[in-house]
mmCIF file of C-alpha atoms and ligand atoms in Angstrom:
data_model
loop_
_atom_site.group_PDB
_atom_site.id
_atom_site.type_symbol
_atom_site.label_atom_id
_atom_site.label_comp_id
_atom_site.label_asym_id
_atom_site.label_seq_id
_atom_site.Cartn_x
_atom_site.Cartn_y
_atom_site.Cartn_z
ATOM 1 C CA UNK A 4 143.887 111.542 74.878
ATOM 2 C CA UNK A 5 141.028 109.112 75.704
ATOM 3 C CA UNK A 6 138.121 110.300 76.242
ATOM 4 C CA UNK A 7 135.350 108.713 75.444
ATOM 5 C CA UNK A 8 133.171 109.324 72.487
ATOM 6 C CA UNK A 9 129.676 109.622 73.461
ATOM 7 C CA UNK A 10 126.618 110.269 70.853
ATOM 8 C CA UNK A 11 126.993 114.255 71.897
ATOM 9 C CA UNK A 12 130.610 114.378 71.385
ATOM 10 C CA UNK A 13 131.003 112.665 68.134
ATOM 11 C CA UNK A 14 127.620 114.741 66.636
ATOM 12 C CA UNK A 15 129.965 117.744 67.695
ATOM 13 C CA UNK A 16 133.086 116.351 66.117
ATOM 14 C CA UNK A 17 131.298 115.069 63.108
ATOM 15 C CA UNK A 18 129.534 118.730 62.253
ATOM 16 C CA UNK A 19 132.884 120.490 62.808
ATOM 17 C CA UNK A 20 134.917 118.121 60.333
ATOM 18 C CA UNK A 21 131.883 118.428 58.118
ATOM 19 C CA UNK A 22 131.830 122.625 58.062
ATOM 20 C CA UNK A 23 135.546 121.745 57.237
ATOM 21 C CA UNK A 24 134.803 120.154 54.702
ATOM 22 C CA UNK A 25 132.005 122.424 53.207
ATOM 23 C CA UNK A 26 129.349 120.003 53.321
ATOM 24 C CA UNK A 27 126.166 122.045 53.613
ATOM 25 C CA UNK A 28 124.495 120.578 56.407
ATOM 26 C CA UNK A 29 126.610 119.725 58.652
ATOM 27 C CA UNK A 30 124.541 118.871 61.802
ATOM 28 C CA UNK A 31 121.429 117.186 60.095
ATOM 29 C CA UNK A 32 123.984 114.886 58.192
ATOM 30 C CA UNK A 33 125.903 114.337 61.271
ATOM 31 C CA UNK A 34 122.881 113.215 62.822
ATOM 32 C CA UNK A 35 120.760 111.002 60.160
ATOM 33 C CA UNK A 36 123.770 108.947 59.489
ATOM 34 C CA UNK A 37 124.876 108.186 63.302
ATOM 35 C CA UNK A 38 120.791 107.756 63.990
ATOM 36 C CA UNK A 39 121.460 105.052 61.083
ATOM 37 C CA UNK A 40 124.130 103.327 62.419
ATOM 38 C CA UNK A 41 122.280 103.344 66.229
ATOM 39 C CA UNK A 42 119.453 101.936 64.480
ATOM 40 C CA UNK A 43 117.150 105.029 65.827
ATOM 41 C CA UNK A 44 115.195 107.878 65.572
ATOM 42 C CA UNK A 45 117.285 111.307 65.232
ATOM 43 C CA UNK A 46 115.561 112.350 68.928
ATOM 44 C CA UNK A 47 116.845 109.517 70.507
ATOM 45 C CA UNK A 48 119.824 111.051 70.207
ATOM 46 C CA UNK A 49 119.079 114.009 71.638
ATOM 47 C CA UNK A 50 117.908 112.107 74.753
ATOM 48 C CA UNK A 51 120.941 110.346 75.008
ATOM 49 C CA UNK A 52 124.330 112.727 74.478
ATOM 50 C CA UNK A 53 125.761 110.585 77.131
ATOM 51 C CA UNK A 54 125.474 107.033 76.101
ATOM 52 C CA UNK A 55 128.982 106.382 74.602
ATOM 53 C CA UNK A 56 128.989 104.203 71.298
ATOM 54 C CA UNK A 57 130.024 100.927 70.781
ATOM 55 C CA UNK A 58 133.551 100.071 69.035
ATOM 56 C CA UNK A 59 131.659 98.478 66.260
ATOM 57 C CA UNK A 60 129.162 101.464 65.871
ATOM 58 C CA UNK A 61 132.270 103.814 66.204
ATOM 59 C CA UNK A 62 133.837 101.884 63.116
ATOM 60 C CA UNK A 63 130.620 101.773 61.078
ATOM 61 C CA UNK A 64 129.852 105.454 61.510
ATOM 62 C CA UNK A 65 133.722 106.288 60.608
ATOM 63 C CA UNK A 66 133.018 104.623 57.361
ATOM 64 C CA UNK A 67 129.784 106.537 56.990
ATOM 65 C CA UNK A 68 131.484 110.100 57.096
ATOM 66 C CA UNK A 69 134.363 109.058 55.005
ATOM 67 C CA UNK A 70 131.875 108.605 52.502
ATOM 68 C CA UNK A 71 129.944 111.802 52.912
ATOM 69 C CA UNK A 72 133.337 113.717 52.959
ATOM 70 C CA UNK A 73 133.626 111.742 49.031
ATOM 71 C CA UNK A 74 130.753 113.890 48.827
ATOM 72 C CA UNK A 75 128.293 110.290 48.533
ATOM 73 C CA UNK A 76 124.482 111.901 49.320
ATOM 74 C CA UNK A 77 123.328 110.987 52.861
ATOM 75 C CA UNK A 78 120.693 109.032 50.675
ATOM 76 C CA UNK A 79 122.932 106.207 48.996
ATOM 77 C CA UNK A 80 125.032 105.982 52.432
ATOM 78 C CA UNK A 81 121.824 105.154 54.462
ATOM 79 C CA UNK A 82 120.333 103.419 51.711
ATOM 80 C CA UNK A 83 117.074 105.337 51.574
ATOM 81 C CA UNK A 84 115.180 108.694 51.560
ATOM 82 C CA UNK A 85 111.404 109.740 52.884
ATOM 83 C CA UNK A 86 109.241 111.139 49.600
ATOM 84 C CA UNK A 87 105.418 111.373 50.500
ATOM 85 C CA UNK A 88 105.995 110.273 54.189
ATOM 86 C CA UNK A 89 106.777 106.979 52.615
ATOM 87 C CA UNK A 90 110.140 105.716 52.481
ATOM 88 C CA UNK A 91 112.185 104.709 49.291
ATOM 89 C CA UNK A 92 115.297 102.516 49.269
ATOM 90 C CA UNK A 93 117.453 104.625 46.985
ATOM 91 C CA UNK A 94 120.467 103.478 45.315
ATOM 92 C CA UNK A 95 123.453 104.987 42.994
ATOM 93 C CA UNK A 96 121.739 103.883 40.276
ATOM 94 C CA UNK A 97 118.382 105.956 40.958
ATOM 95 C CA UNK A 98 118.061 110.127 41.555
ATOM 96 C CA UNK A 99 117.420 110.467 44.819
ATOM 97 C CA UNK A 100 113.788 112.164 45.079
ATOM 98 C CA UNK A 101 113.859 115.599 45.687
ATOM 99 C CA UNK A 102 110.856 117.244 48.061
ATOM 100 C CA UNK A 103 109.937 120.097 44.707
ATOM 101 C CA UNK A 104 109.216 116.307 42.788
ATOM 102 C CA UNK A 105 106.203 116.359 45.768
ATOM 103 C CA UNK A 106 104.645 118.860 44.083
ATOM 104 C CA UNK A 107 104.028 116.977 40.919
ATOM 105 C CA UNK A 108 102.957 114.040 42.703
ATOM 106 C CA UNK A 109 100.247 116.389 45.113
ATOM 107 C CA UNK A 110 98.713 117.550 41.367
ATOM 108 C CA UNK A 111 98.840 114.221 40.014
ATOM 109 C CA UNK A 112 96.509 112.755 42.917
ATOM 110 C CA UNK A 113 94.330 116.019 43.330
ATOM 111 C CA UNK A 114 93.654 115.671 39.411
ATOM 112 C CA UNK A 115 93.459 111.654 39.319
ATOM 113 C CA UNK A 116 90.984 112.409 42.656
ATOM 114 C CA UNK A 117 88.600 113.926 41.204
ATOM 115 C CA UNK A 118 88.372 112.282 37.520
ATOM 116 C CA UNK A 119 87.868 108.884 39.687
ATOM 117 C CA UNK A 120 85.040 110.522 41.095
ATOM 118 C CA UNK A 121 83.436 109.871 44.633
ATOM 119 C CA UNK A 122 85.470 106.824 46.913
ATOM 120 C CA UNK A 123 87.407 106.395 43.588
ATOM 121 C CA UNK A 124 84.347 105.009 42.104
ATOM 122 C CA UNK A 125 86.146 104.632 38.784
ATOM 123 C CA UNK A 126 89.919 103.206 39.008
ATOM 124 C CA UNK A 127 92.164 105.680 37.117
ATOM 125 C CA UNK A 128 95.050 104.711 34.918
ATOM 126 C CA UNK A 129 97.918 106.692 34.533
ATOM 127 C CA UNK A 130 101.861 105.988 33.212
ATOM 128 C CA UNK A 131 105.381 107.496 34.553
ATOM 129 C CA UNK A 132 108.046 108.201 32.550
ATOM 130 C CA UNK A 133 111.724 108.044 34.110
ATOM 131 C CA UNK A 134 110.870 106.428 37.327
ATOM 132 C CA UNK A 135 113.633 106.186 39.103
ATOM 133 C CA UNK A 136 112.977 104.863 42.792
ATOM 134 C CA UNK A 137 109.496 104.975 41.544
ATOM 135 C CA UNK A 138 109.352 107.699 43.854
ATOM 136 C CA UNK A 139 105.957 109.447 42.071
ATOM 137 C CA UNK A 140 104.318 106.337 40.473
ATOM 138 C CA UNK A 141 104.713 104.546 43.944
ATOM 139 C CA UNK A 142 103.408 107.823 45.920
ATOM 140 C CA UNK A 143 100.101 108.612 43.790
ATOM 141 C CA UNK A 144 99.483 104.274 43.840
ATOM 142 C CA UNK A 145 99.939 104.542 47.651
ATOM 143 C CA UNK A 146 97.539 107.397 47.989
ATOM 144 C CA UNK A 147 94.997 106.177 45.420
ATOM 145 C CA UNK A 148 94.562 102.639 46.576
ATOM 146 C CA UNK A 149 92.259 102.012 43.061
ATOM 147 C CA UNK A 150 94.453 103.185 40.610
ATOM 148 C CA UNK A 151 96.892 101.562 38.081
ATOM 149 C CA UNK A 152 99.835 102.576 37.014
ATOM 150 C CA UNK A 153 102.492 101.485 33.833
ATOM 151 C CA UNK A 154 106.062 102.636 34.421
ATOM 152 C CA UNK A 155 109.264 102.937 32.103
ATOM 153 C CA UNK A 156 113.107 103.949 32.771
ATOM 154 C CA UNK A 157 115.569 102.884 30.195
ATOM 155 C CA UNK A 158 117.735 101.630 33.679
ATOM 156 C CA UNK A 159 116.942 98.131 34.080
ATOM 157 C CA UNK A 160 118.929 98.943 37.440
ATOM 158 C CA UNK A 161 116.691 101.368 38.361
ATOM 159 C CA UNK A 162 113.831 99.415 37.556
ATOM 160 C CA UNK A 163 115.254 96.661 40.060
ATOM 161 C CA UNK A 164 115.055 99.438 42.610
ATOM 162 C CA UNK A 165 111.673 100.580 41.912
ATOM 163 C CA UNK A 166 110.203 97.166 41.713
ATOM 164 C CA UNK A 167 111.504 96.517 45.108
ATOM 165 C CA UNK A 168 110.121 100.021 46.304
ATOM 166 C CA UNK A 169 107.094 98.397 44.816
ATOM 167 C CA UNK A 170 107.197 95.564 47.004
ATOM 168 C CA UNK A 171 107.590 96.845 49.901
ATOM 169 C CA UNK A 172 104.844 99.538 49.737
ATOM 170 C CA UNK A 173 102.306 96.836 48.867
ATOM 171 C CA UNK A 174 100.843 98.122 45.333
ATOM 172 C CA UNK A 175 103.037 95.778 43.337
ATOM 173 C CA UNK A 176 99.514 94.273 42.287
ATOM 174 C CA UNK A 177 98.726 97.617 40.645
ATOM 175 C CA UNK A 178 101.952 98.119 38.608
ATOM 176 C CA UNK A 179 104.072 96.823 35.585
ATOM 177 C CA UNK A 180 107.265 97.930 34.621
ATOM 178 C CA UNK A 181 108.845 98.373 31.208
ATOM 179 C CA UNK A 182 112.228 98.881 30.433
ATOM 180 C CA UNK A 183 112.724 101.110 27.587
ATOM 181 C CA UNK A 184 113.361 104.446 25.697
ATOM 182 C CA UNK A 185 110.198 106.888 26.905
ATOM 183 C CA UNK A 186 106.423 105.812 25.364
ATOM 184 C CA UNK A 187 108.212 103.368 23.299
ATOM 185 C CA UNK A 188 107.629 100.239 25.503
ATOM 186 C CA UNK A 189 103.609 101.766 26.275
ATOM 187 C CA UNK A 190 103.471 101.876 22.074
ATOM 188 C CA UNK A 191 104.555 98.517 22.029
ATOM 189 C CA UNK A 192 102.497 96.780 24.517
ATOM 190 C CA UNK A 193 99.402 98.674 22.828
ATOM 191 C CA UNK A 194 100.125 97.597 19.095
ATOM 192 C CA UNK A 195 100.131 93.662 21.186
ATOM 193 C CA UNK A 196 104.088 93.733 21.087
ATOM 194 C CA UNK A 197 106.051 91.701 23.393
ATOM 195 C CA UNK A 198 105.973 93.474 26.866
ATOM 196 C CA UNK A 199 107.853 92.998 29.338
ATOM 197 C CA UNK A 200 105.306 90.252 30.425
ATOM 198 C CA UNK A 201 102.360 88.835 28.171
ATOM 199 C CA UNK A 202 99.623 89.745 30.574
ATOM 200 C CA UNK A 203 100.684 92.853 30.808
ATOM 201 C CA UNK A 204 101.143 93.610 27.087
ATOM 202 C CA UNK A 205 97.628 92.151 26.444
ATOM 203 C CA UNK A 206 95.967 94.037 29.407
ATOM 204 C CA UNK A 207 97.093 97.446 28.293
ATOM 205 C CA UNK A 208 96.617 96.942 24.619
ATOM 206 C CA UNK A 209 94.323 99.442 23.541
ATOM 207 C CA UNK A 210 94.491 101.010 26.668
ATOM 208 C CA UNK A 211 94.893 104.665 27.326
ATOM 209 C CA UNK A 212 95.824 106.823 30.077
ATOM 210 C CA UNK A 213 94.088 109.408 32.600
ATOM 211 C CA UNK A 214 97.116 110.846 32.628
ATOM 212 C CA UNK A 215 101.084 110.609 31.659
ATOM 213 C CA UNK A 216 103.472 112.209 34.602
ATOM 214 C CA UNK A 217 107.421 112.489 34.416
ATOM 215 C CA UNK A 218 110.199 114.182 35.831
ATOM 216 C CA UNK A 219 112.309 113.281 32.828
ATOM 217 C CA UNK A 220 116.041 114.632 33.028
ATOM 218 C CA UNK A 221 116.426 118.543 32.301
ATOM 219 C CA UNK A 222 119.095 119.910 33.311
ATOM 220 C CA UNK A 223 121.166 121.232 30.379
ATOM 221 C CA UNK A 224 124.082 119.500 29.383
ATOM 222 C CA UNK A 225 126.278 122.477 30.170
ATOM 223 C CA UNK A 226 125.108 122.805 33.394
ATOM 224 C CA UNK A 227 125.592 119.624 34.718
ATOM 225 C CA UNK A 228 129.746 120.482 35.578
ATOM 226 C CA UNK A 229 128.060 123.366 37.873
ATOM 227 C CA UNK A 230 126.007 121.535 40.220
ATOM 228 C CA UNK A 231 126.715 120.582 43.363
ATOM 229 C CA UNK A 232 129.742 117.627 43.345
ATOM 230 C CA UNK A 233 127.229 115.165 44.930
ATOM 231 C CA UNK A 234 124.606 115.511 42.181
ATOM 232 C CA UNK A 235 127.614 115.897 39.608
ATOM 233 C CA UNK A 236 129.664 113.049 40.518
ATOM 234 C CA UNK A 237 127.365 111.229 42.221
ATOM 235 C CA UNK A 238 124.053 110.782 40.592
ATOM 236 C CA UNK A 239 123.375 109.141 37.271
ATOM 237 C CA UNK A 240 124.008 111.402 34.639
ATOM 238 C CA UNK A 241 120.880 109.189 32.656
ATOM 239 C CA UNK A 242 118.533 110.982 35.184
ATOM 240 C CA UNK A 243 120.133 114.282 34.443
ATOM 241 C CA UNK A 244 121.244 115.328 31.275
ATOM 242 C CA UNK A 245 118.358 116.692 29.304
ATOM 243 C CA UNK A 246 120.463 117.769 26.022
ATOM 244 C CA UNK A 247 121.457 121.064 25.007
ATOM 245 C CA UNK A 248 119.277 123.099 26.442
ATOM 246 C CA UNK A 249 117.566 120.794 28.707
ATOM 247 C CA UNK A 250 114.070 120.410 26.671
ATOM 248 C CA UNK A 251 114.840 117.043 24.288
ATOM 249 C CA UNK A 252 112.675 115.066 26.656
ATOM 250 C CA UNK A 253 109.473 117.531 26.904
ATOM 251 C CA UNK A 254 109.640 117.846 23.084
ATOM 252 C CA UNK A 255 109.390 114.081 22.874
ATOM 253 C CA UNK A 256 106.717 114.169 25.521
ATOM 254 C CA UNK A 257 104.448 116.899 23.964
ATOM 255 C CA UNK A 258 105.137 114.999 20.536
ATOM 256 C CA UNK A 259 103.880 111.469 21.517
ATOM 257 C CA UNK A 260 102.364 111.407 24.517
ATOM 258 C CA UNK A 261 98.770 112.565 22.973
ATOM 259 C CA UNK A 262 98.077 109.536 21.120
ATOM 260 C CA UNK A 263 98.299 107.570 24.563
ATOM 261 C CA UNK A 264 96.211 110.103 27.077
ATOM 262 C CA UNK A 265 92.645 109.915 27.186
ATOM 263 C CA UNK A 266 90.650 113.197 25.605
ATOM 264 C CA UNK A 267 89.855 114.512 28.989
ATOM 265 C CA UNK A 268 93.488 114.059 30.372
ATOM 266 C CA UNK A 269 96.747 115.538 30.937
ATOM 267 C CA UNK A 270 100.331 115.395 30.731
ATOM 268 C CA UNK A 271 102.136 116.514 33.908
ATOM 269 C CA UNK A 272 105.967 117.124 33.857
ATOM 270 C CA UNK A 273 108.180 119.013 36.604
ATOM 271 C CA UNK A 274 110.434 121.183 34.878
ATOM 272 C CA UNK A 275 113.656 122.850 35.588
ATOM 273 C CA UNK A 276 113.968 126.990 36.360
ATOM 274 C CA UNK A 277 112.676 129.124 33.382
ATOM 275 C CA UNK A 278 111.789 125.986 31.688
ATOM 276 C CA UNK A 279 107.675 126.347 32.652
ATOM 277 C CA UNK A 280 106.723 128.807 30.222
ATOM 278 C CA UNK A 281 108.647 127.194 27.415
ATOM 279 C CA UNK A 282 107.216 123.901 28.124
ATOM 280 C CA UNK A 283 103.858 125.099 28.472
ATOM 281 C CA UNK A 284 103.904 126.904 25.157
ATOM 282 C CA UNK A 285 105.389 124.082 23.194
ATOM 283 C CA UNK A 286 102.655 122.068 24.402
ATOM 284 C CA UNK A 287 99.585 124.056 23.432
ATOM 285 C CA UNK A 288 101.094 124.930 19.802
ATOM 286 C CA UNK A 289 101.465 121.685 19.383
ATOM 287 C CA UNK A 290 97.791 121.924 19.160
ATOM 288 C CA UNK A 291 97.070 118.676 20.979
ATOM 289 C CA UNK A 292 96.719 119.920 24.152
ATOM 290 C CA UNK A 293 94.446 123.139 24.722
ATOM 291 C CA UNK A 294 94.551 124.416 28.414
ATOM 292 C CA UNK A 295 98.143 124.698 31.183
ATOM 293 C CA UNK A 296 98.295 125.093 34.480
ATOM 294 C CA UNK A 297 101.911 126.213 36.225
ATOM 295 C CA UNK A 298 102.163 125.184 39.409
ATOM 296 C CA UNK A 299 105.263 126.452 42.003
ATOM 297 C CA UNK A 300 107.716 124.345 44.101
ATOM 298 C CA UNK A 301 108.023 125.458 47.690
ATOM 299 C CA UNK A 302 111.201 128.168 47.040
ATOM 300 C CA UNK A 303 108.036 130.121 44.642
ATOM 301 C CA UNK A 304 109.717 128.351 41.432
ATOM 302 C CA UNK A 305 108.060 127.827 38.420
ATOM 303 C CA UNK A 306 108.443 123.569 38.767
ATOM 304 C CA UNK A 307 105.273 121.779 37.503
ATOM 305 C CA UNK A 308 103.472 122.096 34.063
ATOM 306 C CA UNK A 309 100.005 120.288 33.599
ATOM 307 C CA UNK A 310 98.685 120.352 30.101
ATOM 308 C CA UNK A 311 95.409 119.164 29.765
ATOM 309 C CA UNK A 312 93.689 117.722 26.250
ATOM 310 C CA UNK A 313 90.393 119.858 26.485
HETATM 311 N N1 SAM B 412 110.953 109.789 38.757
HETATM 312 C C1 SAM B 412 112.117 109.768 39.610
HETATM 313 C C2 SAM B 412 112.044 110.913 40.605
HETATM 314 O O1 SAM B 412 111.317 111.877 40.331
HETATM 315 O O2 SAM B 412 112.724 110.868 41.650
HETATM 316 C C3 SAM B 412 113.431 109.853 38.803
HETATM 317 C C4 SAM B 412 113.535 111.047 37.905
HETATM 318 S S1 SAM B 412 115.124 111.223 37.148
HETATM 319 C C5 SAM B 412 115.214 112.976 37.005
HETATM 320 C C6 SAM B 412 114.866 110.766 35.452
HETATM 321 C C7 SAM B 412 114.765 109.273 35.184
HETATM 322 O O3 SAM B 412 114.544 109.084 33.766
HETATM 323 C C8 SAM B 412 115.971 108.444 35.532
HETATM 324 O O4 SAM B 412 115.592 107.361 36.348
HETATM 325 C C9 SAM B 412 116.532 107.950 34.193
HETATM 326 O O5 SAM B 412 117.093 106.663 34.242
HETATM 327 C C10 SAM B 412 115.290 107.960 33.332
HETATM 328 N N2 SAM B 412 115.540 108.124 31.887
HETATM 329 C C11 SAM B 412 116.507 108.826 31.281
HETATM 330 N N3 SAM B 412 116.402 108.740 29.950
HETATM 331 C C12 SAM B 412 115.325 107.958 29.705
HETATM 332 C C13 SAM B 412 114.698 107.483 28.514
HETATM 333 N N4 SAM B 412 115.148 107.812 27.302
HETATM 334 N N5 SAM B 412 113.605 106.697 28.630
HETATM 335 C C14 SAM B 412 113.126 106.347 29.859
HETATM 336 N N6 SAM B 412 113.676 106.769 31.006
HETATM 337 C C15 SAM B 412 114.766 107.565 30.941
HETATM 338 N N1 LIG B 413 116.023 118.426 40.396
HETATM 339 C C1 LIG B 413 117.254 117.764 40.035
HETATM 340 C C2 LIG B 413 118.438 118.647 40.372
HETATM 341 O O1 LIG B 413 118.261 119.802 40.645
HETATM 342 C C3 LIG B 413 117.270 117.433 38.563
HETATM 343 C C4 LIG B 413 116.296 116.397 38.242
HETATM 344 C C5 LIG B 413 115.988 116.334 36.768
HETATM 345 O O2 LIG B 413 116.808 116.582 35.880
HETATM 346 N N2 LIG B 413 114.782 116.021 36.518
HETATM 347 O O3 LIG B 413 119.557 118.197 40.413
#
């Protein structure tokens, strides 16, 4: 048999072997990953079923779906993923962002909006916690072109990946990166400690925040063996694992993060399911923070708490 494979046969081909294989989207994977070998936009292949590929492209998108069938997220294969409408180089060493993370970046900026006042008359300040691709302290620098931003994830690999992200988004300027355990490296730099540059350490000693955000890891350590074998096998199980039932980092959070937010700001955290209401309790009988808000992820789950000072 030699017929030739065209861009419609193969997206056939490829979404049949892929419902084999029990991939869950068989068509859209099909499609983003040949669009990334073509070097084009998903509708140009639409426009062009007939245009057969190239023995080279043939060999590079064989490669591509014998990783996806290894169950490798269409993310690290391609090498990126859109967050925001921006776009984020993503590697296995980072979570790939999830859209329900959007939601905690939305109520970041709406809240950071309209504390800087009119045209961002004064620059807001805020830290992320976990950062990952740098997926949500890249997004809310991006929309707010006058705020700052301090960033820690105890991956220096990750870190590598979200200083690139950095770069090539253009707020690099507006950003320094710590590599650490949580507030620790923020605690240092403030007490005058060695940063992870000088300037930095002296520029945000004494400094406090608008507001701390983080999508720390959550899922309960249990759990983890139930998810899906791309986010199982695949992702870090740093970005994960949130102990035994999933809380250790938001009791850490609600703990320390007071004594670095500013009295009229907030701590915003996306949680897992059923986590919200636990989260937002621990927070206000903590007693340092007086007034939640719950906020729901686009399947109408509970996803992002915002506890605010006063
Ligand atoms: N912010 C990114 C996003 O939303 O796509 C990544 C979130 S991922 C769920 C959690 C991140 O926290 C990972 O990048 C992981 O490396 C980092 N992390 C895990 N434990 C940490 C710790 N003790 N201190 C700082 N960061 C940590
Ligand atoms: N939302 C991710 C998942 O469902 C988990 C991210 C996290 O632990 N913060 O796999």
């Amino acid at each position: 048999m030699n017929e030739i494979w065209t861009i419609g046969r193969i997206l056939k081909w490829t979404e049949n072997f892929f419902k084999e294989k029990g991939i869950e989207s068989p068509r859209l994977d099909a499609e983003v990953l040949l669009g990334h070998v073509l070097e084009k936009e998903r509708i140009y292949l639409y426009v062009h079923f007939d245009e057969p590929l190239q023995p080279q492209e043939l060999a590079e998108y064989r490669e591509a779906i014998k990783q996806r069938i290894r169950r490798v997220p269409v993310a690290y294969i391609i090498g990126q993923r859109e967050f925001m409408g921006l776009t984020f180089h993503v590697t296995e060493d980072t979570l790939v962002p999830r859209p329900d993370t959007e939601i905690l970046v939305q109520a970041a900026i709406e809240r950071l909006k309209k504390m800087s006042g009119v045209e961002e008359a004064r620059p807001v300040r805020f830290a992320d916690i976990g950062t990952g691709t740098g997926a949500i302290c890249l997004s809310v620098l991006h929309y707010l072109t006058q705020a700052t931003a301090d960033t820690v994830d105890i991956s220096e690999a990750a870190r590598k990946v979200a200083e690139e992200n950095a770069e090539a988004l253009d707020v690099k300027g507006r950003i320094t990166f710590y590599t650490g355990d949580l507030l620790a490296p923020l605690f240092k730099a403030q007490s005058g400690g060695a940063g992870d540059k000088a300037s930095a350490a002296e520029e945000t000693a004494g400094a406090r925040y608008d507001a701390i955000l983080s999508n720390p890891p959550y899922i309960p350590d249990a759990d983890i063996e139930t998810l899906a074998p791309e986010v199982r096998c695949k992702e870090p199980r740093t970005a994960l694992a949130g102990g035994a039932d999933g809380l250790d980092f938001y009791r850490r959070l609600v703990a320390d993060s007071p004594a670095l937010i500013k009295d009229d700001g907030f701590l915003a955290v996306e949680v897992g399911i059923h986590q919200a209401q636990v989260v937002a309790k621990m927070a206000t009988e903590s007693g340092a923070f007086a007034r939640t808000e719950i906020l729901k992820d686009y399947g109408g789950i509970e996803r992002v708490v915002v506890v605010w000072k006063k």
